[in-house]
């Protein structure tokens, strides 16, 4: 009788061990899938600065903010195959990617206005231009860094059926 109880305990422990291993494997696969879903940000560039990509969901739209320097922006534009005339004064770029929250498809042809609040208190408002190529679709503006500190980026987005505002902050 004691042998049967010990056997059952051993089997239960073995089943728990197998279940835990399976859960760990599923979590690893989930983590891998999650990083794959963010591949639209991997433009073959050097590692971006800390907090250079931020995402928010607003009214059913994933609003993805990216901040990059001129060198990384140039590499991304080359990968996209876009012929872009850059303003030589701009040394940073704010990019916005709009995705349907339900299926992660790009939201195209929206009207996007972006306001940059600089650390020194200056504000600059620009209408975003569209970058479209190599299965990427971004709204972007270029700007000049005015010094180290927090840059607050505010957006006004108008799609065919929605109007929304979103904002994000980046430290340079």
XYZ file of N, CA and C in Angstrom:
516
model
N 0.817 -1.198 0.000
C 0.000 0.000 0.000
C 0.861 1.261 0.000
N 1.898 1.270 0.859
C 2.797 2.426 0.925
C 3.513 2.615 -0.409
N 3.871 1.490 -1.065
C 4.535 1.578 -2.369
C 3.625 2.232 -3.400
N 2.342 1.921 -3.387
C 1.393 2.513 -4.334
C 1.269 4.017 -4.092
N 1.211 4.410 -2.820
C 1.105 5.839 -2.492
C 2.356 6.575 -2.948
N 3.530 5.996 -2.674
C 4.785 6.617 -3.118
C 4.841 6.714 -4.641
N 4.374 5.676 -5.316
C 4.350 5.693 -6.789
C 3.441 6.798 -7.299
N 2.267 6.944 -6.680
C 1.340 7.999 -7.094
C 1.925 9.389 -6.840
N 2.596 9.564 -5.702
C 3.240 10.847 -5.391
C 4.323 11.148 -6.418
N 5.125 10.148 -6.763
C 6.189 10.329 -7.761
C 5.596 10.693 -9.123
N 4.518 10.035 -9.502
C 3.868 10.334 -10.783
C 3.317 11.760 -10.769
N 2.704 12.155 -9.649
C 2.166 13.516 -9.533
C 3.284 14.550 -9.641
N 4.407 14.304 -8.969
C 5.549 15.222 -9.060
C 6.092 15.294 -10.486
N 6.177 14.156 -11.146
C 6.653 14.111 -12.524
C 5.720 14.894 -13.446
N 4.411 14.724 -13.267
C 3.440 15.464 -14.082
C 3.552 16.971 -13.839
N 3.739 17.368 -12.581
C 3.926 18.795 -12.266
C 5.170 19.341 -12.945
N 6.249 18.569 -12.904
C 7.499 18.985 -13.538
C 7.307 19.168 -15.043
N 6.659 18.200 -15.699
C 6.412 18.277 -17.143
C 5.520 19.471 -17.470
N 4.482 19.699 -16.668
C 3.573 20.829 -16.905
C 4.314 22.154 -16.781
N 5.195 22.268 -15.794
C 5.970 23.511 -15.624
C 6.900 23.738 -16.801
N 7.555 22.695 -17.287
C 8.446 22.821 -18.446
C 7.659 23.263 -19.675
N 6.455 22.681 -19.861
C 5.625 23.039 -21.006
C 5.217 24.505 -20.915
N 4.856 24.964 -19.720
C 4.467 26.363 -19.530
C 5.642 27.290 -19.832
N 6.853 26.924 -19.386
C 8.044 27.726 -19.674
C 8.280 27.813 -21.176
N 8.104 26.682 -21.877
C 8.300 26.662 -23.329
C 7.268 27.554 -24.011
N 6.001 27.475 -23.577
C 4.960 28.322 -24.158
C 5.252 29.794 -23.917
N 5.739 30.147 -22.731
C 6.065 31.542 -22.431
C 7.214 32.017 -23.309
N 8.217 31.143 -23.536
C 9.331 31.499 -24.413
C 8.824 31.752 -25.821
N 7.917 30.882 -26.311
C 7.346 31.079 -27.638
C 6.538 32.364 -27.689
N 5.800 32.669 -26.620
C 5.017 33.895 -26.559
C 5.938 35.107 -26.598
N 7.030 35.065 -25.839
C 7.996 36.164 -25.854
C 8.581 36.348 -27.244
N 8.887 35.234 -27.940
C 9.432 35.312 -29.288
C 8.411 35.920 -30.234
N 7.136 35.477 -30.144
C 6.096 36.043 -31.000
C 5.929 37.524 -30.733
N 5.999 37.934 -29.484
C 5.868 39.341 -29.132
C 6.974 40.163 -29.769
N 8.206 39.644 -29.736
C 9.296 40.401 -30.349
C 9.144 40.412 -31.858
N 8.560 39.363 -32.439
C 8.330 39.344 -33.881
C 7.314 40.397 -34.283
N 6.292 40.633 -33.432
C 5.273 41.614 -33.782
C 5.827 43.024 -33.760
N 6.960 43.212 -33.096
C 7.568 44.534 -33.054
C 8.650 44.685 -34.110
N 8.767 43.744 -35.048
C 9.821 43.786 -36.047
C 9.680 44.967 -36.991
N 8.495 45.582 -37.072
C 8.389 46.738 -37.962
C 9.245 47.886 -37.467
N 9.788 47.765 -36.246
C 10.700 48.785 -35.738
C 12.150 48.429 -35.988
N 12.429 47.197 -36.412
C 13.800 46.792 -36.655
C 14.141 47.148 -38.086
N 14.714 48.317 -38.280
C 15.026 48.799 -39.620
C 16.491 48.571 -39.971
N 17.151 47.626 -39.302
C 18.538 47.327 -39.593
C 19.490 48.409 -39.119
N 19.121 49.127 -38.096
C 19.929 50.242 -37.624
C 20.615 49.889 -36.320
N 21.497 50.779 -35.897
C 22.158 50.607 -34.611
C 21.119 50.683 -33.504
N 21.499 50.206 -32.338
C 20.575 50.226 -31.200
C 20.108 51.646 -30.926
N 18.796 51.835 -30.818
C 18.266 53.179 -30.574
C 18.516 53.610 -29.136
N 18.444 54.905 -28.891
C 18.601 55.365 -27.519
C 17.464 54.848 -26.642
N 17.695 54.884 -25.344
C 16.701 54.405 -24.388
C 15.365 55.094 -24.618
N 14.292 54.371 -24.493
C 12.896 54.803 -24.643
C 12.604 55.475 -25.976
N 13.270 55.046 -27.059
C 13.059 55.692 -28.348
C 11.825 55.184 -29.081
N 11.198 54.121 -28.612
C 9.952 53.629 -29.192
C 8.939 53.468 -28.066
N 7.776 54.069 -28.261
C 6.709 53.966 -27.268
C 5.396 53.732 -27.996
N 4.520 52.920 -27.396
C 3.240 52.611 -28.027
C 2.103 52.868 -27.052
N 1.024 53.416 -27.605
C -0.205 53.624 -26.844
C -1.370 53.192 -27.726
N -2.438 52.735 -27.101
C -3.658 52.426 -27.841
C -4.677 53.495 -27.480
N -5.162 54.189 -28.515
C -6.122 55.269 -28.325
C -7.291 55.041 -29.280
N -8.469 54.857 -28.732
C -9.685 54.731 -29.538
C -9.550 53.664 -30.631
N -8.968 52.507 -30.280
C -8.844 51.399 -31.226
C -7.675 51.509 -32.187
N -6.813 52.491 -31.985
C -5.657 52.682 -32.863
C -4.379 52.579 -32.034
N -3.461 51.710 -32.483
C -2.135 51.655 -31.861
C -1.337 52.819 -32.422
N -0.884 53.677 -31.541
C -0.076 54.824 -31.931
C 1.341 54.527 -31.459
N 2.251 54.312 -32.418
C 3.629 53.964 -32.096
C 4.511 55.173 -32.393
N 5.166 55.672 -31.350
C 6.082 56.802 -31.471
C 7.505 56.267 -31.573
N 8.261 56.758 -32.544
C 9.681 56.439 -32.661
C 10.457 57.737 -32.728
N 11.606 57.744 -32.104
C 12.488 58.903 -32.158
C 13.849 58.408 -32.603
N 14.433 59.051 -33.612
C 15.740 58.606 -34.087
C 16.586 59.776 -34.539
N 17.888 59.529 -34.526
C 18.803 60.561 -34.994
C 18.889 60.509 -36.519
N 19.585 61.482 -37.095
C 19.659 61.624 -38.549
C 20.303 60.408 -39.214
N 21.363 59.872 -38.601
C 22.067 58.730 -39.183
C 21.156 57.510 -39.293
N 20.453 57.174 -38.219
C 19.545 56.027 -38.255
C 18.357 56.280 -39.171
N 17.877 57.507 -39.225
C 16.777 57.844 -40.122
C 17.205 57.633 -41.574
N 18.408 58.072 -41.900
C 18.919 57.910 -43.268
C 19.006 56.431 -43.636
N 19.487 55.584 -42.714
C 19.562 54.143 -42.969
C 18.175 53.557 -43.206
N 17.202 53.969 -42.393
C 15.844 53.460 -42.546
C 15.263 53.861 -43.903
N 15.463 55.112 -44.289
C 14.938 55.605 -45.564
C 15.567 54.831 -46.725
N 16.860 54.527 -46.634
C 17.528 53.736 -47.675
C 16.932 52.338 -47.756
N 16.695 51.707 -46.601
C 16.089 50.372 -46.574
C 14.695 50.411 -47.195
N 13.962 51.481 -46.928
C 12.605 51.612 -47.462
C 12.611 51.886 -48.961
N 13.743 52.312 -49.500
C 13.820 52.630 -50.922
C 13.111 53.920 -51.270
N 13.071 54.844 -50.325
C 12.376 56.117 -50.524
C 13.402 57.189 -50.874
N 13.105 57.971 -51.915
C 13.954 59.106 -52.271
C 13.431 60.305 -51.494
N 14.161 60.692 -50.470
C 13.674 61.716 -49.562
C 14.658 62.862 -49.484
N 14.145 64.052 -49.655
C 14.959 65.249 -49.481
C 14.855 65.651 -48.014
N 15.965 65.522 -47.296
C 15.972 65.873 -45.881
C 16.404 67.319 -45.708
N 15.825 67.974 -44.728
C 16.262 69.316 -44.360
C 17.598 69.160 -43.639
N 18.635 69.782 -44.175
C 19.978 69.585 -43.625
C 20.099 70.059 -42.181
N 19.195 70.918 -41.727
C 19.239 71.402 -40.344
C 18.706 70.370 -39.355
N 17.833 69.486 -39.803
C 17.223 68.509 -38.897
C 18.245 67.457 -38.483
N 18.340 67.205 -37.182
C 19.259 66.175 -36.700
C 18.536 65.043 -35.965
N 17.222 65.163 -35.824
C 16.405 64.115 -35.216
C 15.072 64.024 -35.962
N 14.434 62.862 -35.829
C 13.159 62.630 -36.496
C 12.186 61.967 -35.536
N 10.971 62.466 -35.542
C 9.876 61.850 -34.800
C 9.019 61.133 -35.830
N 8.833 59.846 -35.646
C 8.018 59.048 -36.553
C 6.826 58.497 -35.799
N 5.725 58.415 -36.492
C 4.492 57.907 -35.926
C 4.003 56.792 -36.835
N 3.705 55.652 -36.261
C 3.126 54.545 -37.008
C 1.744 54.309 -36.423
N 0.743 54.269 -37.293
C -0.638 54.058 -36.860
C -1.092 52.684 -37.327
N -1.585 51.883 -36.389
C -2.024 50.526 -36.689
C -3.412 50.298 -36.119
N -4.235 49.543 -36.849
C -5.513 49.109 -36.291
C -5.205 48.170 -35.137
N -5.786 48.425 -33.984
C -5.511 47.599 -32.811
C -5.985 46.166 -33.023
N -7.041 45.976 -33.791
C -7.621 44.642 -33.961
C -6.768 43.714 -34.815
N -6.138 44.231 -35.877
C -5.392 43.349 -36.775
C -3.980 43.842 -37.097
N -3.556 44.925 -36.499
C -2.218 45.516 -36.688
C -1.926 45.935 -38.127
N -2.974 46.168 -38.916
C -2.755 46.687 -40.268
C -2.490 48.190 -40.185
N -1.711 48.690 -41.151
C -1.380 50.112 -41.165
C -2.611 50.967 -41.443
N -2.687 52.100 -40.784
C -3.696 53.108 -41.093
C -2.998 54.129 -41.975
N -3.448 54.204 -43.204
C -2.779 55.052 -44.192
C -3.606 56.292 -44.497
N -2.921 57.270 -45.015
C -3.525 58.521 -45.485
C -4.283 59.288 -44.414
N -3.803 59.214 -43.209
C -4.370 60.049 -42.144
C -3.725 61.430 -42.232
N -4.379 62.408 -41.666
C -3.774 63.730 -41.522
C -3.169 63.773 -40.128
N -1.870 64.037 -40.060
C -1.176 64.017 -38.776
C -0.419 65.326 -38.580
N -0.750 66.007 -37.508
C -0.016 67.203 -37.098
C 0.751 66.842 -35.836
N 2.014 67.257 -35.792
C 2.869 66.936 -34.649
C 3.426 68.225 -34.058
N 3.319 68.331 -32.745
C 3.893 69.463 -32.016
C 5.010 68.911 -31.141
N 6.181 69.528 -31.248
C 7.300 69.161 -30.381
C 7.471 70.253 -29.349
N 7.423 69.866 -28.092
C 7.699 70.771 -26.976
C 9.130 70.497 -26.532
N 10.010 71.454 -26.773
C 11.430 71.304 -26.465
C 11.687 71.510 -24.969
N 12.817 70.997 -24.474
C 13.147 71.173 -23.049
C 13.267 72.638 -22.635
N 13.631 73.510 -23.585
C 13.797 74.934 -23.258
C 12.482 75.709 -23.300
N 11.346 74.999 -23.531
C 10.043 75.649 -23.544
C 9.538 76.009 -24.930
N 10.399 75.968 -25.928
C 10.009 76.274 -27.307
C 9.051 75.193 -27.815
N 8.089 75.614 -28.658
C 7.160 74.679 -29.299
C 7.293 74.829 -30.807
N 7.174 73.713 -31.498
C 7.220 73.732 -32.957
C 6.150 72.781 -33.474
N 5.340 73.266 -34.404
C 4.257 72.467 -34.966
C 4.529 72.226 -36.446
N 4.363 70.975 -36.868
C 4.586 70.625 -38.275
C 3.543 69.606 -38.718
N 3.225 69.661 -40.005
C 2.378 68.639 -40.617
C 3.298 67.485 -41.010
N 2.939 66.277 -40.618
C 3.775 65.107 -40.888
C 3.727 64.734 -42.365
N 4.867 64.272 -42.866
C 4.937 63.721 -44.216
C 4.907 62.196 -44.101
N 4.613 61.539 -45.202
C 4.460 60.082 -45.203
C 5.709 59.422 -45.773
N 6.170 58.381 -45.096
C 7.226 57.500 -45.594
C 6.576 56.149 -45.857
N 6.634 55.679 -47.088
C 5.971 54.438 -47.466
C 6.921 53.611 -48.326
N 7.309 52.439 -47.833
C 8.171 51.560 -48.614
C 8.625 50.366 -47.803
N 8.989 49.294 -48.495
C 9.521 48.073 -47.872
C 8.623 47.580 -46.735
N 7.323 47.561 -46.978
C 6.338 47.107 -45.986
C 6.365 47.909 -44.695
N 6.747 49.182 -44.795
C 6.713 50.090 -43.649
C 5.900 51.313 -44.056
N 5.236 51.913 -43.094
C 4.428 53.101 -43.354
C 4.477 53.982 -42.113
N 5.098 55.153 -42.255
C 5.276 56.054 -41.119
C 4.863 57.473 -41.489
N 4.468 58.221 -40.479
C 4.281 59.663 -40.583
C 5.472 60.266 -39.845
N 6.092 61.299 -40.408
C 7.317 61.793 -39.796
C 7.480 63.299 -39.895
N 8.263 63.818 -38.955
C 8.760 65.192 -39.043
C 10.218 65.178 -38.590
N 10.976 66.133 -39.113
C 12.349 66.320 -38.668
C 12.413 67.545 -37.768
N 13.391 67.546 -36.863
C 13.570 68.705 -35.986
C 15.017 68.767 -35.517
N 15.385 69.906 -34.981
C 16.721 70.103 -34.431
C 16.691 69.953 -32.919
N 17.610 69.154 -32.403
C 17.732 69.025 -30.952
C 18.168 70.368 -30.378
N 17.502 70.807 -29.318
C 17.848 72.100 -28.713
C 18.658 71.926 -27.431
N 18.994 70.707 -27.111
C 19.747 70.434 -25.894
C 19.212 69.198 -25.210
N 19.901 68.780 -24.184
C 19.495 67.587 -23.436
C 18.256 67.890 -22.598
N 17.417 66.884 -22.448
C 16.221 67.043 -21.639
C 15.058 66.243 -22.189
N 13.863 66.577 -21.721
C 12.633 65.881 -22.109
C 11.993 66.595 -23.297
N 11.708 65.822 -24.347
C 10.998 66.312 -25.527
C 9.606 65.696 -25.491
N 8.591 66.526 -25.461
C 7.208 66.057 -25.426
C 6.657 66.171 -26.845
N 6.151 65.062 -27.355
C 5.611 65.029 -28.712
C 4.105 64.833 -28.614
N 3.370 65.808 -29.150
C 1.907 65.753 -29.147
C 1.439 65.583 -30.587
N 0.429 64.749 -30.772
C -0.084 64.509 -32.115
C -1.583 64.757 -32.181
N -1.987 65.250 -33.327
C -3.409 65.362 -33.656
C -3.577 64.525 -34.917
N -4.399 63.495 -34.816
C -4.540 62.520 -35.891
C -5.980 62.522 -36.381
N -6.132 62.617 -37.693
C -7.465 62.582 -38.287
C -7.471 61.502 -39.370
N -8.244 60.421 -39.114
C -8.410 59.371 -40.114
C -9.747 59.605 -40.807
N -10.129 58.707 -41.682
C -11.397 58.879 -42.393
C -12.595 58.852 -41.455
N -12.460 58.138 -40.314
C -13.615 58.028 -39.417
C -13.341 58.395 -37.958
N -12.120 58.824 -37.639
C -11.799 59.138 -36.243
C -10.886 60.353 -36.156
N -11.007 61.049 -35.043
C -10.051 62.095 -34.689
C -9.559 61.787 -33.290
N -8.250 61.835 -33.097
C -7.710 61.559 -31.779
C -6.426 62.330 -31.546
N -6.095 62.444 -30.287
C -4.857 63.090 -29.862
C -4.073 62.091 -29.035
N -2.763 62.163 -29.148
C -1.908 61.313 -28.341
C -0.603 62.054 -28.102
N 0.088 61.670 -27.062
C 1.368 62.312 -26.787
C 2.316 61.329 -26.130
N 3.587 61.658 -26.225
C 4.618 60.839 -25.625
C 5.804 61.727 -25.279
N 6.638 61.255 -24.369
C 7.821 62.015 -23.970
C 9.067 61.176 -24.178
N 10.133 61.846 -24.620
C 11.413 61.197 -24.845
C 12.512 62.003 -24.183
N 13.492 61.296 -23.669
C 14.638 61.968 -23.052
C 15.819 61.872 -24.004
N 16.379 63.004 -24.346
C 17.588 63.037 -25.183
C 18.745 63.512 -24.344
